[in-house]
mmCIF file of C-alpha atoms in Angstrom:
data_model
loop_
_atom_site.group_PDB
_atom_site.id
_atom_site.type_symbol
_atom_site.label_atom_id
_atom_site.label_comp_id
_atom_site.label_asym_id
_atom_site.label_seq_id
_atom_site.Cartn_x
_atom_site.Cartn_y
_atom_site.Cartn_z
ATOM 1 C CA UNK A 1 51.721 10.744 129.308
ATOM 2 C CA UNK A 2 54.752 11.585 127.859
ATOM 3 C CA UNK A 3 53.836 13.222 124.869
ATOM 4 C CA UNK A 4 51.052 15.287 126.906
ATOM 5 C CA UNK A 5 54.213 16.562 128.851
ATOM 6 C CA UNK A 6 56.205 17.312 125.779
ATOM 7 C CA UNK A 7 53.202 19.446 124.696
ATOM 8 C CA UNK A 8 53.117 21.380 127.703
ATOM 9 C CA UNK A 9 56.572 22.240 127.704
ATOM 10 C CA UNK A 10 56.708 23.375 124.209
ATOM 11 C CA UNK A 11 53.264 25.133 124.685
ATOM 12 C CA UNK A 12 55.082 27.079 127.958
ATOM 13 C CA UNK A 13 57.880 27.868 125.849
ATOM 14 C CA UNK A 14 56.171 29.473 122.901
ATOM 15 C CA UNK A 15 54.428 31.597 126.012
ATOM 16 C CA UNK A 16 57.801 32.700 127.148
ATOM 17 C CA UNK A 17 59.054 33.597 123.899
ATOM 18 C CA UNK A 18 56.177 35.599 122.966
ATOM 19 C CA UNK A 19 56.214 37.512 126.542
ATOM 20 C CA UNK A 20 60.133 37.880 125.644
ATOM 21 C CA UNK A 21 59.294 39.222 122.033
ATOM 22 C CA UNK A 22 56.670 41.382 123.555
ATOM 23 C CA UNK A 23 58.682 42.853 125.698
ATOM 24 C CA UNK A 24 61.671 43.427 123.180
ATOM 25 C CA UNK A 25 59.790 44.674 120.309
ATOM 26 C CA UNK A 26 59.304 48.503 121.973
ATOM 27 C CA UNK A 27 62.850 48.930 122.565
ATOM 28 C CA UNK A 28 63.502 47.495 119.148
ATOM 29 C CA UNK A 29 61.238 49.821 117.194
ATOM 30 C CA UNK A 30 62.509 52.849 119.404
ATOM 31 C CA UNK A 31 65.744 52.240 118.177
ATOM 32 C CA UNK A 32 65.043 51.582 114.846
ATOM 33 C CA UNK A 33 62.938 54.659 114.580
ATOM 34 C CA UNK A 34 65.955 56.878 116.119
ATOM 35 C CA UNK A 35 68.574 55.031 113.376
ATOM 36 C CA UNK A 36 66.266 55.567 110.281
ATOM 37 C CA UNK A 37 65.542 59.350 111.533
ATOM 38 C CA UNK A 38 69.355 59.903 111.779
ATOM 39 C CA UNK A 39 69.811 58.252 108.428
ATOM 40 C CA UNK A 40 67.034 60.412 106.961
ATOM 41 C CA UNK A 41 68.882 63.882 108.101
ATOM 42 C CA UNK A 42 71.900 62.298 107.149
ATOM 43 C CA UNK A 43 70.361 61.748 103.627
ATOM 44 C CA UNK A 44 68.800 64.896 103.574
ATOM 45 C CA UNK A 45 71.783 66.869 104.462
ATOM 46 C CA UNK A 46 73.484 65.292 101.726
ATOM 47 C CA UNK A 47 70.205 66.111 99.392
ATOM 48 C CA UNK A 48 70.384 69.374 100.083
ATOM 49 C CA UNK A 49 74.264 70.120 99.777
ATOM 50 C CA UNK A 50 73.696 68.185 96.185
ATOM 51 C CA UNK A 51 71.240 70.855 95.491
ATOM 52 C CA UNK A 52 72.019 73.179 92.567
ATOM 53 C CA UNK A 53 70.761 76.683 94.163
ATOM 54 C CA UNK A 54 68.353 78.064 92.102
ATOM 55 C CA UNK A 55 66.674 81.705 91.698
ATOM 56 C CA UNK A 56 63.102 81.869 91.110
ATOM 57 C CA UNK A 57 61.977 79.911 87.630
ATOM 58 C CA UNK A 58 64.958 81.298 85.739
ATOM 59 C CA UNK A 59 67.381 78.154 87.031
ATOM 60 C CA UNK A 60 70.349 80.416 86.959
ATOM 61 C CA UNK A 61 72.713 80.073 90.075
ATOM 62 C CA UNK A 62 72.739 82.250 92.745
ATOM 63 C CA UNK A 63 75.956 83.719 94.148
ATOM 64 C CA UNK A 64 77.184 81.026 96.541
ATOM 65 C CA UNK A 65 77.748 82.220 99.979
ATOM 66 C CA UNK A 66 81.125 81.240 102.066
ATOM 67 C CA UNK A 67 81.784 82.147 105.471
ATOM 68 C CA UNK A 68 85.034 83.857 106.171
ATOM 69 C CA UNK A 69 86.154 81.285 108.391
ATOM 70 C CA UNK A 70 87.060 78.804 105.748
ATOM 71 C CA UNK A 71 88.391 81.340 103.590
ATOM 72 C CA UNK A 72 92.205 80.665 103.615
ATOM 73 C CA UNK A 73 94.472 83.105 105.412
ATOM 74 C CA UNK A 74 97.096 84.838 103.433
ATOM 75 C CA UNK A 75 99.771 87.575 104.141
ATOM 76 C CA UNK A 76 98.805 90.241 102.133
ATOM 77 C CA UNK A 77 94.678 89.525 102.106
ATOM 78 C CA UNK A 78 94.074 92.710 99.564
ATOM 79 C CA UNK A 79 96.061 91.253 96.787
ATOM 80 C CA UNK A 80 95.655 87.677 95.102
ATOM 81 C CA UNK A 81 97.914 85.105 95.461
ATOM 82 C CA UNK A 82 100.143 84.434 92.908
ATOM 83 C CA UNK A 83 99.925 81.424 90.934
ATOM 84 C CA UNK A 84 102.853 79.841 91.801
ATOM 85 C CA UNK A 85 101.936 79.232 95.042
ATOM 86 C CA UNK A 86 98.870 77.112 95.284
ATOM 87 C CA UNK A 87 99.001 76.948 99.027
ATOM 88 C CA UNK A 88 99.224 80.446 101.078
ATOM 89 C CA UNK A 89 102.991 80.062 102.199
ATOM 90 C CA UNK A 90 103.915 81.480 105.720
ATOM 91 C CA UNK A 91 107.738 81.232 105.959
ATOM 92 C CA UNK A 92 109.631 80.508 109.317
ATOM 93 C CA UNK A 93 111.296 83.782 110.616
ATOM 94 C CA UNK A 94 114.149 84.588 112.403
ATOM 95 C CA UNK A 95 115.879 87.303 114.141
ATOM 96 C CA UNK A 96 118.389 89.194 110.996
ATOM 97 C CA UNK A 97 121.771 90.200 112.436
ATOM 98 C CA UNK A 98 121.929 93.735 110.988
ATOM 99 C CA UNK A 99 124.869 96.366 111.073
ATOM 100 C CA UNK A 100 123.948 98.854 113.231
ATOM 101 C CA UNK A 101 124.900 101.330 110.781
ATOM 102 C CA UNK A 102 121.830 101.935 108.516
ATOM 103 C CA UNK A 103 119.541 104.785 110.247
ATOM 104 C CA UNK A 104 116.191 103.158 109.170
ATOM 105 C CA UNK A 105 114.069 102.014 110.924
ATOM 106 C CA UNK A 106 112.392 98.678 109.608
ATOM 107 C CA UNK A 107 109.635 98.020 111.940
ATOM 108 C CA UNK A 108 107.897 101.301 110.316
ATOM 109 C CA UNK A 109 105.071 99.796 108.389
ATOM 110 C CA UNK A 110 105.342 101.725 105.279
ATOM 111 C CA UNK A 111 108.806 99.848 104.513
ATOM 112 C CA UNK A 112 108.258 96.631 106.657
ATOM 113 C CA UNK A 113 104.779 95.903 104.430
ATOM 114 C CA UNK A 114 107.231 96.311 101.426
ATOM 115 C CA UNK A 115 109.761 93.923 102.900
ATOM 116 C CA UNK A 116 107.262 91.223 103.694
ATOM 117 C CA UNK A 117 106.024 91.557 99.873
ATOM 118 C CA UNK A 118 109.633 90.964 98.306
ATOM 119 C CA UNK A 119 110.221 88.280 101.080
ATOM 120 C CA UNK A 120 107.202 86.508 99.759
ATOM 121 C CA UNK A 121 107.986 86.926 96.019
ATOM 122 C CA UNK A 122 111.407 85.934 96.536
ATOM 123 C CA UNK A 123 110.710 82.915 98.590
ATOM 124 C CA UNK A 124 114.234 80.836 98.517
ATOM 125 C CA UNK A 125 114.117 78.397 96.285
ATOM 126 C CA UNK A 126 111.449 79.679 93.600
ATOM 127 C CA UNK A 127 113.319 82.830 93.214
ATOM 128 C CA UNK A 128 115.541 81.669 90.625
ATOM 129 C CA UNK A 129 112.560 80.110 89.009
ATOM 130 C CA UNK A 130 110.144 83.680 89.116
ATOM 131 C CA UNK A 131 113.150 85.848 89.010
ATOM 132 C CA UNK A 132 112.568 88.148 86.110
ATOM 133 C CA UNK A 133 108.576 88.212 86.436
ATOM 134 C CA UNK A 134 107.872 88.148 90.001
ATOM 135 C CA UNK A 135 110.633 88.435 92.279
ATOM 136 C CA UNK A 136 113.083 90.989 90.699
ATOM 137 C CA UNK A 137 110.384 93.595 89.672
ATOM 138 C CA UNK A 138 109.398 93.565 93.655
ATOM 139 C CA UNK A 139 113.058 93.824 94.666
ATOM 140 C CA UNK A 140 113.540 96.805 92.300
ATOM 141 C CA UNK A 141 110.135 98.393 93.614
ATOM 142 C CA UNK A 142 111.522 97.484 97.276
ATOM 143 C CA UNK A 143 114.805 99.416 96.272
ATOM 144 C CA UNK A 144 113.091 102.704 94.905
ATOM 145 C CA UNK A 145 110.975 102.878 97.740
ATOM 146 C CA UNK A 146 113.674 102.628 100.447
ATOM 147 C CA UNK A 147 115.608 105.081 98.544
ATOM 148 C CA UNK A 148 112.705 107.811 98.898
ATOM 149 C CA UNK A 149 111.530 106.577 102.085
ATOM 150 C CA UNK A 150 115.464 106.982 103.638
ATOM 151 C CA UNK A 151 115.590 110.776 102.523
ATOM 152 C CA UNK A 152 111.426 111.602 103.668
ATOM 153 C CA UNK A 153 112.574 113.841 106.154
ATOM 154 C CA UNK A 154 115.575 115.519 104.653
ATOM 155 C CA UNK A 155 116.552 116.994 101.522
ATOM 156 C CA UNK A 156 118.477 114.175 99.750
ATOM 157 C CA UNK A 157 116.849 111.718 97.146
ATOM 158 C CA UNK A 158 120.051 109.253 97.592
ATOM 159 C CA UNK A 159 122.306 107.675 99.794
ATOM 160 C CA UNK A 160 125.949 108.183 100.509
ATOM 161 C CA UNK A 161 128.133 105.099 99.177
ATOM 162 C CA UNK A 162 129.363 103.922 102.642
ATOM 163 C CA UNK A 163 125.571 104.447 104.014
ATOM 164 C CA UNK A 164 123.910 102.593 101.076
ATOM 165 C CA UNK A 165 126.308 99.736 101.657
ATOM 166 C CA UNK A 166 124.950 99.281 105.366
ATOM 167 C CA UNK A 167 121.432 99.389 104.166
ATOM 168 C CA UNK A 168 121.708 97.162 101.053
ATOM 169 C CA UNK A 169 123.139 94.693 103.732
ATOM 170 C CA UNK A 170 120.532 95.313 106.247
ATOM 171 C CA UNK A 171 117.779 94.900 103.636
ATOM 172 C CA UNK A 172 118.917 91.388 102.086
ATOM 173 C CA UNK A 173 119.666 90.295 105.861
ATOM 174 C CA UNK A 174 115.909 91.185 106.696
ATOM 175 C CA UNK A 175 114.777 89.362 103.512
ATOM 176 C CA UNK A 176 116.771 86.586 104.173
ATOM 177 C CA UNK A 177 115.350 86.108 107.736
ATOM 178 C CA UNK A 178 111.789 86.253 106.210
ATOM 179 C CA UNK A 179 112.006 83.433 103.969
ATOM 180 C CA UNK A 180 113.379 84.892 100.783
ATOM 181 C CA UNK A 181 116.580 83.758 98.611
ATOM 182 C CA UNK A 182 119.758 85.393 99.654
ATOM 183 C CA UNK A 183 121.115 85.492 95.976
ATOM 184 C CA UNK A 184 118.509 88.234 95.556
ATOM 185 C CA UNK A 185 121.407 90.664 94.337
ATOM 186 C CA UNK A 186 123.107 88.208 91.723
ATOM 187 C CA UNK A 187 119.698 87.195 90.770
ATOM 188 C CA UNK A 188 118.287 90.528 90.317
ATOM 189 C CA UNK A 189 121.366 92.412 89.181
ATOM 190 C CA UNK A 190 120.723 95.240 92.057
ATOM 191 C CA UNK A 191 123.384 96.431 94.001
ATOM 192 C CA UNK A 192 123.881 99.082 96.509
ATOM 193 C CA UNK A 193 124.851 101.770 94.466
ATOM 194 C CA UNK A 194 121.225 101.730 92.995
ATOM 195 C CA UNK A 195 120.885 103.232 96.496
ATOM 196 C CA UNK A 196 123.195 106.358 95.613
ATOM 197 C CA UNK A 197 121.911 107.755 92.423
ATOM 198 C CA UNK A 198 125.182 107.079 90.378
ATOM 199 C CA UNK A 199 126.125 109.125 87.935
ATOM 200 C CA UNK A 200 122.856 111.425 87.821
ATOM 201 C CA UNK A 201 124.012 115.103 88.679
ATOM 202 C CA UNK A 202 120.765 115.904 90.719
ATOM 203 C CA UNK A 203 120.519 114.134 94.281
ATOM 204 C CA UNK A 204 118.303 116.461 96.160
ATOM 205 C CA UNK A 205 114.634 117.763 95.734
ATOM 206 C CA UNK A 206 115.175 121.418 95.762
ATOM 207 C CA UNK A 207 117.233 120.714 92.673
ATOM 208 C CA UNK A 208 114.871 118.359 91.307
ATOM 209 C CA UNK A 209 111.747 120.290 92.073
ATOM 210 C CA UNK A 210 113.944 123.422 89.667
ATOM 211 C CA UNK A 211 114.168 120.980 86.962
ATOM 212 C CA UNK A 212 111.135 119.209 86.662
ATOM 213 C CA UNK A 213 107.496 119.576 86.495
ATOM 214 C CA UNK A 214 106.896 118.205 89.659
ATOM 215 C CA UNK A 215 102.766 118.290 89.506
ATOM 216 C CA UNK A 216 102.602 116.688 86.395
ATOM 217 C CA UNK A 217 104.939 114.087 87.230
ATOM 218 C CA UNK A 218 103.122 112.996 90.321
ATOM 219 C CA UNK A 219 99.591 113.216 88.714
ATOM 220 C CA UNK A 220 100.650 110.728 86.005
ATOM 221 C CA UNK A 221 101.751 108.196 88.345
ATOM 222 C CA UNK A 222 99.912 108.545 91.114
ATOM 223 C CA UNK A 223 96.863 106.347 89.386
ATOM 224 C CA UNK A 224 98.386 104.072 87.031
ATOM 225 C CA UNK A 225 96.354 101.907 85.066
ATOM 226 C CA UNK A 226 97.157 98.248 84.721
ATOM 227 C CA UNK A 227 95.442 98.137 81.294
ATOM 228 C CA UNK A 228 95.764 101.267 79.419
ATOM 229 C CA UNK A 229 99.915 101.757 81.276
ATOM 230 C CA UNK A 230 100.851 98.975 78.885
ATOM 231 C CA UNK A 231 99.188 100.479 75.962
ATOM 232 C CA UNK A 232 98.937 103.901 76.190
ATOM 233 C CA UNK A 233 100.968 104.635 78.955
ATOM 234 C CA UNK A 234 101.248 107.946 80.713
ATOM 235 C CA UNK A 235 103.632 107.160 83.933
ATOM 236 C CA UNK A 236 106.438 105.733 81.987
ATOM 237 C CA UNK A 237 106.904 108.597 79.550
ATOM 238 C CA UNK A 238 106.417 110.918 82.446
ATOM 239 C CA UNK A 239 109.355 109.155 84.315
ATOM 240 C CA UNK A 240 111.694 109.039 81.279
ATOM 241 C CA UNK A 241 111.165 112.737 80.602
ATOM 242 C CA UNK A 242 111.902 113.678 84.056
ATOM 243 C CA UNK A 243 115.117 111.473 83.705
ATOM 244 C CA UNK A 244 115.985 113.182 80.522
ATOM 245 C CA UNK A 245 115.905 116.924 81.638
ATOM 246 C CA UNK A 246 117.951 116.003 84.912
ATOM 247 C CA UNK A 247 120.379 113.805 83.075
ATOM 248 C CA UNK A 248 120.468 116.485 80.220
ATOM 249 C CA UNK A 249 121.470 119.221 82.573
ATOM 250 C CA UNK A 250 124.411 117.719 83.405
ATOM 251 C CA UNK A 251 125.566 116.602 79.880
ATOM 252 C CA UNK A 252 125.153 120.523 79.054
ATOM 253 C CA UNK A 253 127.242 121.653 81.676
ATOM 254 C CA UNK A 254 130.094 119.023 81.822
ATOM 255 C CA UNK A 255 129.875 118.344 77.958
ATOM 256 C CA UNK A 256 133.510 118.814 77.293
ATOM 257 C CA UNK A 257 135.132 117.648 80.508
ATOM 258 C CA UNK A 258 133.391 113.680 80.246
ATOM 259 C CA UNK A 259 133.248 113.293 76.686
ATOM 260 C CA UNK A 260 134.189 109.873 76.060
ATOM 261 C CA UNK A 261 133.671 108.827 79.945
ATOM 262 C CA UNK A 262 130.182 108.499 80.213
ATOM 263 C CA UNK A 263 127.416 107.746 78.131
ATOM 264 C CA UNK A 264 123.975 109.215 78.240
ATOM 265 C CA UNK A 265 122.263 105.660 78.734
ATOM 266 C CA UNK A 266 124.458 105.682 81.826
ATOM 267 C CA UNK A 267 122.986 109.346 82.957
ATOM 268 C CA UNK A 268 119.370 108.276 81.867
ATOM 269 C CA UNK A 269 119.141 105.187 83.863
ATOM 270 C CA UNK A 270 121.004 106.185 87.427
ATOM 271 C CA UNK A 271 118.515 109.200 86.914
ATOM 272 C CA UNK A 272 115.626 107.116 86.726
ATOM 273 C CA UNK A 273 116.299 105.781 89.962
ATOM 274 C CA UNK A 274 116.315 109.586 91.334
ATOM 275 C CA UNK A 275 112.745 110.000 89.738
ATOM 276 C CA UNK A 276 111.663 106.803 91.043
ATOM 277 C CA UNK A 277 112.964 107.681 94.330
ATOM 278 C CA UNK A 278 111.152 111.296 94.424
ATOM 279 C CA UNK A 279 107.747 109.625 93.712
ATOM 280 C CA UNK A 280 108.280 107.476 96.440
ATOM 281 C CA UNK A 281 108.339 110.509 98.778
ATOM 282 C CA UNK A 282 105.699 111.935 97.372
ATOM 283 C CA UNK A 283 103.070 108.757 97.121
ATOM 284 C CA UNK A 284 102.500 106.372 99.671
ATOM 285 C CA UNK A 285 104.149 102.901 99.820
ATOM 286 C CA UNK A 286 101.320 100.930 98.707
ATOM 287 C CA UNK A 287 100.456 103.380 95.628
ATOM 288 C CA UNK A 288 103.805 103.753 94.615
ATOM 289 C CA UNK A 289 104.564 100.203 94.911
ATOM 290 C CA UNK A 290 101.267 99.149 92.699
ATOM 291 C CA UNK A 291 102.456 101.564 90.227
ATOM 292 C CA UNK A 292 106.335 100.270 90.247
ATOM 293 C CA UNK A 293 104.602 96.983 89.953
ATOM 294 C CA UNK A 294 102.586 97.626 86.746
ATOM 295 C CA UNK A 295 105.464 99.379 84.872
ATOM 296 C CA UNK A 296 107.397 95.929 85.419
ATOM 297 C CA UNK A 297 104.644 94.034 84.275
ATOM 298 C CA UNK A 298 104.238 96.025 81.093
ATOM 299 C CA UNK A 299 108.421 95.814 80.432
ATOM 300 C CA UNK A 300 108.016 91.887 80.918
ATOM 301 C CA UNK A 301 105.319 91.535 78.853
ATOM 302 C CA UNK A 302 106.639 93.358 75.877
ATOM 303 C CA UNK A 303 109.983 91.015 76.404
ATOM 304 C CA UNK A 304 107.696 87.832 76.821
ATOM 305 C CA UNK A 305 105.954 88.485 73.588
ATOM 306 C CA UNK A 306 109.171 89.128 71.104
ATOM 307 C CA UNK A 307 109.789 85.655 72.479
ATOM 308 C CA UNK A 308 106.877 83.407 71.379
ATOM 309 C CA UNK A 309 106.559 82.224 67.891
ATOM 310 C CA UNK A 310 102.836 80.774 66.671
ATOM 311 C CA UNK A 311 101.249 80.135 63.431
ATOM 312 C CA UNK A 312 98.661 82.584 61.585
ATOM 313 C CA UNK A 313 96.100 79.898 62.489
ATOM 314 C CA UNK A 314 96.983 79.799 66.271
ATOM 315 C CA UNK A 315 96.838 83.593 66.432
ATOM 316 C CA UNK A 316 93.118 83.509 65.434
ATOM 317 C CA UNK A 317 92.456 80.898 67.618
ATOM 318 C CA UNK A 318 94.353 82.677 70.744
ATOM 319 C CA UNK A 319 93.016 86.148 69.635
ATOM 320 C CA UNK A 320 89.090 84.241 69.722
ATOM 321 C CA UNK A 321 89.730 82.315 72.998
ATOM 322 C CA UNK A 322 91.131 84.871 74.885
ATOM 323 C CA UNK A 323 88.356 87.425 73.888
ATOM 324 C CA UNK A 324 85.494 85.184 74.707
ATOM 325 C CA UNK A 325 87.495 84.544 77.999
ATOM 326 C CA UNK A 326 87.406 88.426 78.552
ATOM 327 C CA UNK A 327 83.336 88.455 77.665
ATOM 328 C CA UNK A 328 82.972 85.539 80.203
ATOM 329 C CA UNK A 329 84.892 87.575 82.852
ATOM 330 C CA UNK A 330 82.616 90.290 82.395
ATOM 331 C CA UNK A 331 84.838 92.759 80.405
ATOM 332 C CA UNK A 332 82.239 94.262 77.587
ATOM 333 C CA UNK A 333 84.989 96.873 76.110
ATOM 334 C CA UNK A 334 86.391 96.301 72.923
ATOM 335 C CA UNK A 335 90.096 95.712 74.415
ATOM 336 C CA UNK A 336 91.454 95.076 71.283
ATOM 337 C CA UNK A 337 90.488 98.108 70.145
ATOM 338 C CA UNK A 338 91.297 100.060 73.140
ATOM 339 C CA UNK A 339 94.879 98.990 73.041
ATOM 340 C CA UNK A 340 95.596 99.335 68.891
ATOM 341 C CA UNK A 341 95.798 94.817 68.960
ATOM 342 C CA UNK A 342 95.118 93.369 66.107
ATOM 343 C CA UNK A 343 95.632 89.570 64.596
ATOM 344 C CA UNK A 344 99.098 90.123 63.555
ATOM 345 C CA UNK A 345 100.078 90.766 67.567
ATOM 346 C CA UNK A 346 99.429 87.305 68.161
ATOM 347 C CA UNK A 347 101.417 85.959 65.133
ATOM 348 C CA UNK A 348 104.882 85.605 63.830
ATOM 349 C CA UNK A 349 104.657 88.946 61.892
ATOM 350 C CA UNK A 350 103.907 90.773 65.125
ATOM 351 C CA UNK A 351 107.096 89.618 66.468
ATOM 352 C CA UNK A 352 109.103 90.986 63.607
ATOM 353 C CA UNK A 353 107.065 94.006 63.892
ATOM 354 C CA UNK A 354 108.034 95.069 67.564
ATOM 355 C CA UNK A 355 111.809 93.383 67.223
#
């Protein structure tokens, strides 16, 4: 009797379990199906992301389309970020304390944008490290452009000594307020006197235009090719020629009076600043800044080249690899021939040639 009850008990227990299993099974299958579907979608997405884009049967990669939303925002979207700033830098600004004695509206886009670029290129801690290559060329360009901007509505190409001191102080203060190093004048050896024209005898538009072929000068510097200008310069000799003309004029007039007091190099350097000022009045600030930066880059590259010593074997490797890089980047023109560059320019012999 007890065995029969036990058998009934177990049979009833199994029946209950079977009923519960039948009830539970559809729910389990539904949940599993959802999880499998999600995993499949997740796996499919990863597979799709990992697939190499192909074009037809050629197997070549198509251009990768990137949403504008994922492109980093940089202060100057039209220009590439300098290599020393891997992450776009946005400095914390504050309101500068100005002298109030410089009659210039620094908020005007023509000058404010150039101030922004100078502050960016002369960012505090890095300014001393990239001074000659990045910071000082831009600061020098800013000074030239400001000099022309100041006299835009007048006949003047320079500032008076007193006004130059105030304006120069304001420029440095504004740059510091935008994140730049406040020792830029010392770092770049630029003073307020650079705004005055110094010893150059020609300091206004009318005299300048009577002395210099201005149409030829402006045309030579309106569009400066970053490659050709360093190899076969056009703008640079035009500026030098204009500076020679306006500096030589004073030398001829006051030759007896000034003998021994000032050499021609001093006149020439001061007059080059006046030429830059005139160009800044004739060109837009963006065009002028681009031209001045290219001229500075050519000068820096030449100085750097004279300091690099490499062996002939390394010269061959460098010339070959650089040529391959140019071709890989889409440059099909024979740049070496265009710029009269040969193996000696990559070697020690080239250094002594240029020295």
